[in-house]
Coordinates of N, CA and C in Angstrom, one line a residue:
M1 N 146.9 147.2 116.7 CA 147.3 148.3 117.6 C 146.2 149.3 117.8
H2 N 144.9 148.8 117.7 CA 143.8 149.8 117.8 C 143.5 150.1 119.3
Y3 N 144.2 149.4 120.2 CA 143.9 149.7 121.6 C 144.9 150.7 122.2
L4 N 145.9 151.1 121.4 CA 147.0 151.9 122.0 C 146.5 153.2 122.5
F5 N 145.6 153.9 121.9 CA 145.2 155.2 122.3 C 143.8 155.3 122.8
E6 N 143.3 154.2 123.3 CA 142.0 154.2 123.9 C 142.0 154.9 125.2
P7 N 140.9 155.5 125.7 CA 140.9 156.3 126.9 C 141.4 155.5 128.1
G8 N 141.1 154.1 128.1 CA 141.5 153.3 129.2 C 143.0 153.2 129.5
L9 N 143.8 153.5 128.5 CA 145.2 153.4 128.7 C 145.7 154.3 129.8
L10 N 145.4 155.6 129.8 CA 145.9 156.5 130.8 C 144.9 156.6 132.0
A11 N 143.7 156.0 131.8 CA 142.8 156.0 132.9 C 143.2 154.9 134.0
S12 N 144.0 154.0 133.6 CA 144.5 152.9 134.5 C 145.5 153.4 135.4
G13 N 145.3 153.2 136.7 CA 146.3 153.6 137.7 C 147.6 153.0 137.6
P14 N 147.7 151.6 137.4 CA 149.0 151.0 137.2 C 149.7 151.5 136.0
V15 N 149.0 151.8 134.9 CA 149.7 152.3 133.7 C 150.3 153.7 134.0
R16 N 149.5 154.5 134.7 CA 150.1 155.9 135.0 C 151.3 155.8 135.9
T17 N 151.2 154.9 136.9 CA 152.4 154.6 137.7 C 153.6 154.1 136.9
A18 N 153.3 153.2 136.0 CA 154.4 152.7 135.1 C 155.0 153.7 134.3
F19 N 154.2 154.7 133.7 CA 154.8 155.8 132.9 C 155.7 156.7 133.8
L20 N 155.2 156.9 135.0 CA 156.0 157.8 135.9 C 157.3 157.1 136.3
I21 N 157.2 155.9 136.8 CA 158.4 155.2 137.2 C 159.4 154.9 136.0
G22 N 158.8 154.6 134.8 CA 159.6 154.4 133.6 C 160.4 155.7 133.3
A23 N 159.7 156.8 133.4 CA 160.4 158.1 133.1 C 161.5 158.3 134.0
I24 N 161.3 158.1 135.3 CA 162.4 158.3 136.3 C 163.6 157.5 136.0
V25 N 163.3 156.2 135.8 CA 164.4 155.2 135.6 C 165.1 155.5 134.2
A26 N 164.4 155.8 133.2 CA 165.0 156.1 131.9 C 165.9 157.3 131.9
I27 N 165.4 158.4 132.5 CA 166.2 159.6 132.6 C 167.4 159.4 133.4
T28 N 167.3 158.8 134.6 CA 168.4 158.6 135.4 C 169.4 157.7 134.8
S29 N 169.0 156.6 134.2 CA 169.9 155.6 133.5 C 170.6 156.3 132.3
G30 N 169.8 157.1 131.6 CA 170.4 157.8 130.4 C 171.5 158.7 130.8
V31 N 171.3 159.5 131.8 CA 172.4 160.4 132.3 C 173.6 159.7 132.8
I32 N 173.4 158.7 133.6 CA 174.5 158.0 134.2 C 175.1 157.1 133.2
G33 N 174.3 156.5 132.3 CA 174.9 155.6 131.3 C 175.9 156.2 130.4
V34 N 175.9 157.5 130.1 CA 176.9 158.2 129.3 C 178.3 158.0 129.9
F35 N 178.4 158.3 131.2 CA 179.7 158.2 131.9 C 180.0 156.7 132.1
T36 N 179.0 155.8 132.3 CA 179.3 154.4 132.4 C 180.0 153.9 131.2
V37 N 179.6 154.3 130.0 CA 180.2 153.8 128.8 C 181.5 154.4 128.6
T38 N 181.6 155.7 128.7 CA 182.9 156.4 128.5 C 184.0 155.9 129.4
R39 N 183.6 155.5 130.6 CA 184.6 155.1 131.6 C 184.9 153.6 131.5
G40 N 184.3 152.9 130.5 CA 184.5 151.5 130.3 C 184.0 150.6 131.5
Q41 N 182.9 151.0 132.1 CA 182.3 150.3 133.2 C 180.9 149.7 132.9
S42 N 180.7 149.4 131.6 CA 179.4 148.8 131.2 C 179.1 147.5 131.9
F43 N 180.1 146.7 132.0 CA 179.9 145.4 132.7 C 179.6 145.6 134.2
A44 N 180.2 146.5 134.8 CA 179.9 146.8 136.2 C 178.5 147.4 136.4
G45 N 178.2 148.3 135.5 CA 176.8 148.9 135.6 C 175.7 147.8 135.3
H46 N 175.9 147.0 134.4 CA 175.0 145.9 134.1 C 174.9 144.9 135.3
S47 N 176.0 144.6 135.9 CA 176.1 143.7 137.0 C 175.3 144.2 138.2
L48 N 175.3 145.5 138.4 CA 174.7 146.1 139.6 C 173.2 145.8 139.6
A49 N 172.6 145.7 138.4 CA 171.2 145.4 138.4 C 170.9 143.9 138.8
D50 N 171.8 143.0 138.5 CA 171.7 141.6 138.9 C 172.1 141.5 140.4
I51 N 173.1 142.2 140.8 CA 173.5 142.2 142.2 C 172.4 142.7 143.1
A52 N 171.6 143.7 142.7 CA 170.6 144.2 143.5 C 169.5 143.2 143.8
T53 N 169.4 142.2 143.0 CA 168.5 141.1 143.2 C 168.7 140.5 144.6
T54 N 169.9 140.4 145.0 CA 170.3 139.9 146.4 C 169.6 140.7 147.5
G55 N 169.6 142.0 147.3 CA 168.9 142.9 148.3 C 167.4 142.7 148.3
G56 N 166.9 142.6 147.1 CA 165.4 142.3 147.0 C 165.0 141.0 147.6
A57 N 165.8 140.0 147.3 CA 165.5 138.7 147.9 C 165.7 138.7 149.4
G58 N 166.7 139.4 149.9 CA 166.9 139.5 151.4 C 165.8 140.3 152.0
A59 N 165.3 141.4 151.4 CA 164.2 142.2 152.0 C 162.9 141.3 152.0
F60 N 162.7 140.6 150.9 CA 161.5 139.7 150.9 C 161.6 138.7 152.1
L61 N 162.8 138.2 152.3 CA 162.9 137.1 153.3 C 162.6 137.7 154.7
V62 N 162.9 138.9 155.0 CA 162.7 139.5 156.3 C 161.4 140.3 156.4
G63 N 160.7 140.4 155.3 CA 159.4 141.1 155.3 C 159.5 142.6 155.1
L64 N 160.5 143.1 154.4 CA 160.7 144.5 154.2 C 160.3 144.9 152.8
N65 N 160.1 146.2 152.5 CA 159.9 146.6 151.2 C 161.1 146.3 150.3
Q66 N 160.8 145.6 149.2 CA 161.9 145.1 148.3 C 162.7 146.2 147.7
F67 N 162.1 147.4 147.5 CA 162.8 148.5 146.9 C 164.1 148.9 147.7
W68 N 163.9 148.9 149.1 CA 165.0 149.3 149.9 C 166.1 148.2 149.9
G69 N 165.7 147.0 149.7 CA 166.7 145.9 149.6 C 167.5 146.1 148.3
F70 N 166.8 146.4 147.2 CA 167.5 146.6 145.9 C 168.4 147.7 146.0
L71 N 168.0 148.8 146.6 CA 168.8 150.0 146.7 C 170.0 149.8 147.6
A72 N 169.8 149.2 148.7 CA 171.0 149.0 149.6 C 172.0 148.0 149.0
A73 N 171.5 147.0 148.4 CA 172.5 146.0 147.8 C 173.2 146.7 146.6
G74 N 172.6 147.5 145.8 CA 173.3 148.2 144.8 C 174.4 149.1 145.3
V75 N 174.1 149.9 146.3 CA 175.1 150.8 146.8 C 176.2 150.1 147.5
A76 N 175.9 149.0 148.2 CA 176.9 148.2 148.9 C 177.8 147.6 147.8
A77 N 177.3 147.0 146.8 CA 178.0 146.3 145.8 C 178.9 147.3 145.0
A78 N 178.4 148.5 144.7 CA 179.3 149.5 144.0 C 180.5 149.9 144.9
G79 N 180.2 150.1 146.2 CA 181.3 150.4 147.1 C 182.3 149.2 147.2
L80 N 181.9 148.0 147.2 CA 182.8 146.9 147.3 C 183.6 146.7 146.1
M81 N 183.0 146.9 144.9 CA 183.7 146.8 143.6 C 184.8 147.9 143.5
E82 N 184.4 149.0 144.0 CA 185.4 150.2 144.0 C 186.6 149.8 145.0
A83 N 186.3 149.2 146.1 CA 187.3 148.9 147.1 C 188.3 147.9 146.6
I84 N 187.8 146.9 145.8 CA 188.7 145.8 145.4 C 189.2 145.9 144.0
G85 N 189.0 147.1 143.4 CA 189.7 147.3 142.1 C 188.9 147.6 140.9
V86 N 187.6 148.0 141.0 CA 186.8 148.3 139.8 C 187.3 149.5 139.0
Q87 N 188.1 150.4 139.7 CA 188.6 151.5 139.0 C 189.9 151.2 138.2
R88 N 190.6 150.1 138.6 CA 191.8 149.8 137.9 C 191.4 148.9 136.7
R89 N 191.9 149.3 135.5 CA 191.5 148.6 134.3 C 191.7 147.1 134.3
R90 N 192.8 146.7 134.9 CA 193.1 145.3 134.8 C 192.2 144.5 135.8
G91 N 192.0 145.1 136.9 CA 191.2 144.4 137.9 C 189.7 144.7 137.9
R92 N 189.3 145.5 137.0 CA 187.9 145.9 137.0 C 186.9 144.8 136.7
D93 N 187.1 144.0 135.7 CA 186.2 142.9 135.3 C 186.3 141.8 136.4
V94 N 187.5 141.6 136.9 CA 187.7 140.5 137.9 C 186.9 140.9 139.1
A95 N 187.0 142.1 139.6 CA 186.3 142.6 140.8 C 184.8 142.5 140.6
T96 N 184.4 142.9 139.4 CA 182.9 142.9 139.2 C 182.4 141.4 139.1
G97 N 183.2 140.5 138.5 CA 182.8 139.1 138.4 C 182.7 138.5 139.8
V98 N 183.7 138.8 140.6 CA 183.7 138.2 142.0 C 182.5 138.6 142.8
V99 N 182.2 139.9 142.8 CA 181.1 140.4 143.5 C 179.8 139.9 142.9
L100 N 179.7 139.8 141.6 CA 178.5 139.4 141.0 C 178.2 137.9 141.3
G101 N 179.2 137.1 141.3 CA 179.1 135.7 141.6 C 178.6 135.4 143.0
A102 N 179.2 136.2 143.9 CA 178.9 136.0 145.3 C 177.4 136.5 145.6
A103 N 177.0 137.6 144.9 CA 175.7 138.1 145.1 C 174.6 137.2 144.6
L104 N 174.9 136.6 143.4 CA 173.9 135.7 142.8 C 173.7 134.4 143.7
G105 N 174.8 134.0 144.2 CA 174.7 132.8 145.2 C 173.9 133.2 146.4
A106 N 174.1 134.4 146.9 CA 173.4 134.8 148.1 C 171.9 135.0 147.7
A107 N 171.6 135.5 146.5 CA 170.2 135.7 146.1 C 169.5 134.3 146.0
A108 N 170.2 133.3 145.5 CA 169.6 132.0 145.3 C 169.3 131.5 146.7
L109 N 170.2 131.7 147.7 CA 169.9 131.2 149.0 C 168.7 131.9 149.7
F110 N 168.7 133.2 149.5 CA 167.6 134.0 150.1 C 166.2 133.6 149.5
L111 N 166.2 133.4 148.2 CA 165.0 133.0 147.5 C 164.5 131.6 148.0
Y112 N 165.5 130.7 148.2 CA 165.1 129.4 148.6 C 164.6 129.4 150.0
L113 N 165.2 130.2 150.9 CA 164.7 130.3 152.3 C 163.4 131.0 152.3
G114 N 163.2 132.0 151.4 CA 161.9 132.7 151.4 C 160.7 131.8 151.0
T115 N 161.0 130.8 150.1 CA 159.9 129.9 149.7 C 159.6 128.9 150.8
L116 N 160.5 128.7 151.7 CA 160.3 127.8 152.8 C 159.4 128.5 153.9
R117 N 159.6 129.8 154.0 CA 159.0 130.5 155.1 C 157.6 131.1 154.8
T118 N 157.3 131.2 153.5 CA 156.0 131.8 153.1 C 155.4 131.0 152.0
A119 N 154.1 131.2 151.9 CA 153.3 130.5 150.8 C 153.0 131.4 149.6
T120 N 153.7 132.6 149.6 CA 153.4 133.5 148.5 C 153.9 132.9 147.2
T121 N 152.9 132.8 146.2 CA 153.2 132.2 144.9 C 153.8 133.3 144.0
G122 N 154.8 132.8 143.2 CA 155.4 133.7 142.2 C 156.3 134.7 142.8
A123 N 156.7 134.6 144.1 CA 157.6 135.6 144.7 C 159.0 135.6 144.0
S124 N 159.5 134.4 143.7 CA 160.8 134.3 143.0 C 160.8 135.0 141.6
F125 N 159.8 134.8 140.9 CA 159.6 135.4 139.6 C 159.5 136.9 139.7
T126 N 158.8 137.4 140.7 CA 158.6 138.8 140.9 C 159.9 139.5 141.2
I127 N 160.7 138.9 142.1 CA 162.0 139.5 142.5 C 163.0 139.5 141.4
L128 N 163.0 138.4 140.6 CA 164.0 138.2 139.6 C 163.7 139.1 138.4
F129 N 162.4 139.2 138.0 CA 162.0 139.8 136.8 C 161.0 141.0 137.1
G130 N 159.9 140.7 137.9 CA 159.0 141.7 138.2 C 158.2 142.2 137.1
S131 N 157.4 143.2 137.4 CA 156.6 143.9 136.3 C 156.3 145.3 136.8
I132 N 156.5 146.2 135.8 CA 156.4 147.6 136.2 C 154.9 148.0 136.4
F133 N 154.0 147.1 136.0 CA 152.6 147.4 136.2 C 152.1 147.0 137.6
V134 N 152.9 146.3 138.4 CA 152.5 145.9 139.7 C 153.2 146.6 140.8
I135 N 154.0 147.6 140.5 CA 154.7 148.4 141.5 C 153.7 149.2 142.3
S136 N 153.9 149.2 143.6 CA 153.0 149.9 144.5 C 153.2 151.4 144.4
P137 N 152.1 152.2 144.3 CA 152.3 153.7 144.3 C 153.1 154.2 145.5
D138 N 153.0 153.5 146.6 CA 153.8 153.9 147.8 C 155.3 153.9 147.6
T139 N 155.8 153.2 146.6 CA 157.2 153.2 146.3 C 157.6 154.4 145.4
V140 N 156.7 155.0 144.8 CA 157.0 156.1 143.9 C 157.8 157.3 144.5
P141 N 157.4 157.8 145.7 CA 158.2 158.9 146.3 C 159.6 158.5 146.6
A142 N 159.9 157.3 147.1 CA 161.2 156.9 147.3 C 162.0 156.8 146.0
L143 N 161.4 156.3 145.0 CA 162.0 156.1 143.7 C 162.4 157.5 143.1
V144 N 161.4 158.4 143.2 CA 161.7 159.8 142.7 C 162.8 160.4 143.4
A145 N 162.8 160.3 144.8 CA 163.9 160.9 145.6 C 165.3 160.3 145.2
S146 N 165.4 159.0 145.0 CA 166.6 158.3 144.7 C 167.1 158.8 143.3
G147 N 166.1 158.9 142.3 CA 166.5 159.4 141.0 C 167.0 160.8 141.0
V148 N 166.3 161.7 141.8 CA 166.8 163.1 141.9 C 168.2 163.1 142.5
V149 N 168.4 162.4 143.5 CA 169.7 162.4 144.2 C 170.8 161.9 143.2
A150 N 170.5 160.9 142.4 CA 171.5 160.4 141.4 C 171.8 161.4 140.3
V151 N 170.8 162.1 139.8 CA 171.0 163.0 138.8 C 171.7 164.3 139.3
L152 N 171.4 164.7 140.5 CA 172.1 165.8 141.1 C 173.6 165.5 141.4
A153 N 173.8 164.3 141.8 CA 175.2 163.9 142.0 C 176.0 163.9 140.7
V154 N 175.4 163.5 139.6 CA 176.1 163.5 138.4 C 176.3 165.0 137.9
A155 N 175.3 165.8 138.2 CA 175.4 167.2 137.8 C 176.6 167.9 138.6
V156 N 176.7 167.6 139.9 CA 177.8 168.2 140.7 C 179.2 167.6 140.2
L157 N 179.2 166.4 139.9 CA 180.5 165.7 139.6 C 180.7 165.6 138.1
A158 N 179.9 166.3 137.3 CA 180.0 166.1 135.8 C 181.4 166.6 135.3
R159 N 181.9 167.7 135.8 CA 183.2 168.1 135.3 C 184.3 167.1 135.6
V160 N 184.3 166.6 136.9 CA 185.3 165.7 137.3 C 185.2 164.4 136.5
L161 N 183.9 163.9 136.2 CA 183.7 162.7 135.5 C 184.2 162.9 134.0
L162 N 184.0 164.0 133.4 CA 184.4 164.3 132.1 C 186.0 164.3 132.0
L163 N 186.6 165.0 133.0 CA 188.0 165.1 133.0 C 188.7 163.7 133.2
T164 N 188.1 162.8 134.0 CA 188.7 161.5 134.2 C 188.2 160.5 133.2
S165 N 187.3 160.8 132.3 CA 186.8 159.8 131.3 C 187.3 160.1 129.9
L166 N 187.5 161.3 129.6 CA 187.8 161.7 128.2 C 189.2 162.4 128.2
S167 N 189.4 163.1 127.1 CA 190.7 163.9 126.9 C 190.2 165.3 126.6
P168 N 189.7 166.0 127.6 CA 189.2 167.3 127.3 C 190.2 168.3 126.7
D169 N 191.5 168.2 127.1 CA 192.5 169.1 126.7 C 192.7 169.1 125.2
L170 N 192.7 167.9 124.6 CA 192.8 167.7 123.2 C 191.5 168.2 122.5
A171 N 190.4 168.0 123.1 CA 189.1 168.5 122.5 C 189.1 170.0 122.5
R172 N 189.5 170.6 123.6 CA 189.5 172.1 123.7 C 190.5 172.7 122.6
A173 N 191.6 172.0 122.5 CA 192.6 172.5 121.5 C 192.0 172.5 120.1
R174 N 191.0 171.6 119.8 CA 190.4 171.5 118.5 C 189.1 172.4 118.5
G175 N 188.9 173.2 119.5 CA 187.7 174.1 119.6 C 186.4 173.4 120.0
V176 N 186.5 172.3 120.7 CA 185.2 171.6 121.1 C 184.8 172.1 122.5
N177 N 183.6 172.4 122.6 CA 183.0 172.8 123.9 C 182.7 171.5 124.7
V178 N 183.6 171.1 125.5 CA 183.5 169.8 126.2 C 182.3 169.7 127.1
R179 N 182.0 170.8 127.8 CA 180.8 170.7 128.7 C 179.5 170.7 127.9
L180 N 179.5 171.4 126.8 CA 178.2 171.4 126.0 C 178.0 170.0 125.4
V181 N 179.1 169.4 124.9 CA 179.0 168.1 124.3 C 178.6 167.1 125.3
G182 N 179.1 167.1 126.5 CA 178.7 166.2 127.5 C 177.2 166.4 127.9
A183 N 176.8 167.6 128.0 CA 175.4 167.9 128.3 C 174.4 167.4 127.2
V184 N 174.8 167.6 125.9 CA 174.0 167.1 124.8 C 174.0 165.6 124.8
Y185 N 175.1 164.9 125.1 CA 175.1 163.4 125.1 C 174.1 162.9 126.2
M186 N 174.2 163.6 127.4 CA 173.3 163.1 128.5 C 171.9 163.4 128.2
A187 N 171.6 164.6 127.6 CA 170.2 164.9 127.3 C 169.6 163.9 126.2
T188 N 170.5 163.6 125.2 CA 170.0 162.7 124.1 C 169.8 161.3 124.7
S189 N 170.7 160.9 125.5 CA 170.6 159.5 126.1 C 169.4 159.4 126.9
A190 N 169.1 160.4 127.7 CA 167.9 160.4 128.5 C 166.6 160.4 127.7
L191 N 166.6 161.2 126.6 CA 165.4 161.2 125.8 C 165.2 159.9 125.0
I192 N 166.3 159.3 124.6 CA 166.1 158.0 124.0 C 165.6 156.9 124.9
G193 N 166.2 156.9 126.2 CA 165.7 156.0 127.2 C 164.2 156.2 127.5
L194 N 163.8 157.5 127.6 CA 162.4 157.8 127.9 C 161.5 157.3 126.8
A195 N 161.9 157.6 125.5 CA 161.1 157.2 124.4 C 160.9 155.7 124.3
V196 N 162.0 154.9 124.5 CA 161.8 153.5 124.3 C 161.1 152.9 125.5
T197 N 161.2 153.5 126.7 CA 160.6 153.0 127.9 C 159.1 153.2 127.8
W198 N 158.7 154.4 127.4 CA 157.2 154.7 127.3 C 156.6 153.9 126.2
L199 N 157.3 153.8 125.0 CA 156.8 153.0 123.9 C 156.7 151.5 124.3
G200 N 157.7 151.0 125.1 CA 157.6 149.7 125.6 C 156.4 149.4 126.5
I201 N 156.1 150.4 127.3 CA 154.9 150.3 128.2 C 153.6 150.2 127.4
V202 N 153.6 151.1 126.4 CA 152.4 151.1 125.5 C 152.2 149.8 124.8
L203 N 153.3 149.3 124.2 CA 153.2 148.0 123.5 C 152.9 146.8 124.4
A204 N 153.4 146.9 125.6 CA 153.1 145.8 126.6 C 151.6 145.8 127.0
Y205 N 151.1 147.0 127.2 CA 149.7 147.2 127.5 C 148.8 146.7 126.3
D206 N 149.2 147.0 125.1 CA 148.5 146.6 123.9 C 148.6 145.1 123.7
S207 N 149.7 144.5 124.1 CA 149.9 143.1 123.8 C 148.9 142.2 124.5
Y208 N 148.3 142.7 125.5 CA 147.2 142.0 126.2 C 146.1 141.5 125.3
Y209 N 145.9 142.3 124.2 CA 144.9 142.0 123.3 C 145.4 141.2 122.1
W210 N 146.6 140.9 122.0 CA 147.2 140.1 120.9 C 146.9 138.7 121.2
P211 N 146.8 137.9 120.1 CA 146.6 136.4 120.2 C 147.8 135.8 120.9
P212 N 147.7 134.9 121.9 CA 146.4 134.6 122.5 C 145.9 135.7 123.5
H213 N 144.7 136.0 123.4 CA 144.2 137.2 124.2 C 144.3 136.9 125.7
G214 N 144.6 137.9 126.5 CA 144.7 137.8 127.9 C 146.0 137.5 128.5
H215 N 147.1 137.5 127.6 CA 148.4 137.2 128.1 C 149.4 138.3 127.6
G216 N 149.5 139.4 128.4 CA 150.4 140.5 128.0 C 151.9 140.1 128.0
W217 N 152.7 140.7 127.1 CA 154.1 140.5 127.1 C 154.8 141.4 128.1
P218 N 156.0 141.0 128.5 CA 156.7 141.9 129.5 C 157.2 143.2 128.9
V219 N 157.1 144.2 129.7 CA 157.6 145.5 129.3 C 159.1 145.5 128.9
S220 N 159.9 144.8 129.7 CA 161.3 144.7 129.5 C 161.6 144.1 128.1
F221 N 160.8 143.2 127.6 CA 161.1 142.7 126.3 C 161.0 143.7 125.2
F222 N 160.0 144.5 125.3 CA 159.8 145.6 124.3 C 160.8 146.6 124.4
V223 N 161.2 147.0 125.6 CA 162.2 148.1 125.8 C 163.6 147.6 125.2
V224 N 164.0 146.4 125.6 CA 165.2 145.9 125.0 C 165.2 145.7 123.5
A225 N 164.0 145.2 123.0 CA 163.9 145.0 121.6 C 164.0 146.3 120.8
L226 N 163.4 147.4 121.4 CA 163.5 148.7 120.7 C 164.9 149.3 120.8
V227 N 165.6 149.1 121.9 CA 167.0 149.5 122.0 C 167.8 148.8 121.0
L228 N 167.6 147.5 120.8 CA 168.4 146.6 119.9 C 168.1 147.1 118.5
I229 N 166.9 147.3 118.1 CA 166.5 147.8 116.8 C 167.2 149.1 116.5
G230 N 167.2 150.0 117.4 CA 167.9 151.3 117.3 C 169.4 151.2 117.1
Y231 N 169.9 150.2 117.8 CA 171.4 150.0 117.7 C 171.7 149.4 116.4
L232 N 170.9 148.5 115.9 CA 171.2 147.9 114.6 C 171.0 148.9 113.4
L233 N 170.1 149.8 113.6 CA 169.8 150.9 112.6 C 171.1 151.8 112.4
T234 N 171.9 151.9 113.5 CA 173.1 152.7 113.3 C 174.1 152.1 112.3
Y235 N 173.9 150.8 112.0 CA 174.8 150.2 111.1 C 174.2 150.2 109.7
A236 N 173.0 150.7 109.5 CA 172.3 150.7 108.2 C 173.1 151.6 107.2
R237 N 173.7 152.7 107.7 CA 174.5 153.5 106.8 C 175.9 153.1 107.1
K238 N 176.5 152.4 106.1 CA 177.8 151.9 106.3 C 178.8 153.1 105.9
P239 N 179.9 153.2 106.7 CA 180.8 154.3 106.4 C 181.6 154.0 105.1
R240 N 181.9 155.1 104.4 CA 182.7 154.9 103.2 C 184.1 154.4 103.4
R241 N 184.4 153.3 102.7 CA 185.7 152.7 102.9 C 186.8 153.5 102.2
L242 N 187.8 153.7 102.8 CA 189.0 154.5 102.2 C 189.8 153.6 101.4
A243 N 190.3 154.1 100.3 CA 191.2 153.4 99.4 C 192.5 153.0 100.2
P244 N 193.0 151.8 100.0 CA 194.2 151.4 100.7 C 195.4 152.3 100.3
R245 N 196.2 152.6 101.2 CA 197.4 153.5 100.9 C 198.5 152.7 100.2
S246 N 199.2 153.4 99.3 CA 200.3 152.7 98.6 C 201.4 152.5 99.6
P247 N 202.1 151.4 99.5 CA 203.3 151.2 100.4 C 204.4 152.2 100.2
H248 N 204.4 152.9 99.1 CA 205.4 153.9 98.8 C 204.9 155.3 99.2
E249 N 203.7 155.4 99.6 CA 203.1 156.7 99.9 C 203.8 157.3 101.1
G250 N 204.3 158.5 101.0 CA 204.9 159.2 102.1 C 206.4 158.9 102.2
A251 N 206.9 158.0 101.4 CA 208.3 157.6 101.5 C 209.2 158.7 100.9
E252 N 210.3 159.0 101.6 CA 211.2 160.1 101.1 C 212.0 159.6 99.9
C253 N 212.2 160.6 99.0 CA 212.9 160.3 97.7 C 214.4 160.2 98.0
S254 N 215.0 159.3 97.3 CA 216.5 159.1 97.5 C 217.2 160.2 96.8
P255 N 218.2 160.8 97.4 CA 218.9 161.9 96.7 C 219.6 161.4 95.4
A256 N 219.7 160.1 95.2 CA 220.3 159.7 94.0 C 219.2 159.7 92.9

């Protein structure tokens, strides 16, 4: 790990771009992720990332910037899942699965057609997985704008989202400041996302010097690994088990 803090780390343009983009994505995902989990839409949120691949593949096929394809496909898929039942608990997973399956099929077709029309090598891998180190700086302004819009939308709708996701009346009755709790959750989630993303970028940069030299590991691997480690650490402190209640506990005494 002796390469982590060398001057070349921040002197590299791709690394600085990766830090900036990683921060935007981590903060936006952290804020939105709180409501995604509380509303029981984790599967839908995860699927949108895969569905967006269809837009990226389609944009590559017609020669457009793949960012706009990813963004358009994500927005369209979210609207379609909403229209066919993503908000109804029974139909939520079904609607998500239907849209996800159709999108992946279309993505496979677009990637196949793209390989027939161009000689670009590695295009399929780039679209499906990509690398944060090869993102063009020209994409940064659009990414910043979309992140700001997403965070502002959550800020404007935060009260409505909390009211429809939790039980604020019961919380207020117990003296809980619902708005403060929600803000703390979002801020904490964003900071965790930012920390693991930046640390993942640093580790990926450093892995280029690990044996075998010259083959860096993907940033996404380190980010997911760090999140998984943090999740497993939450189980390190096991809760104290309560003694089983007696079957006669709380039973009323017979007048006899």
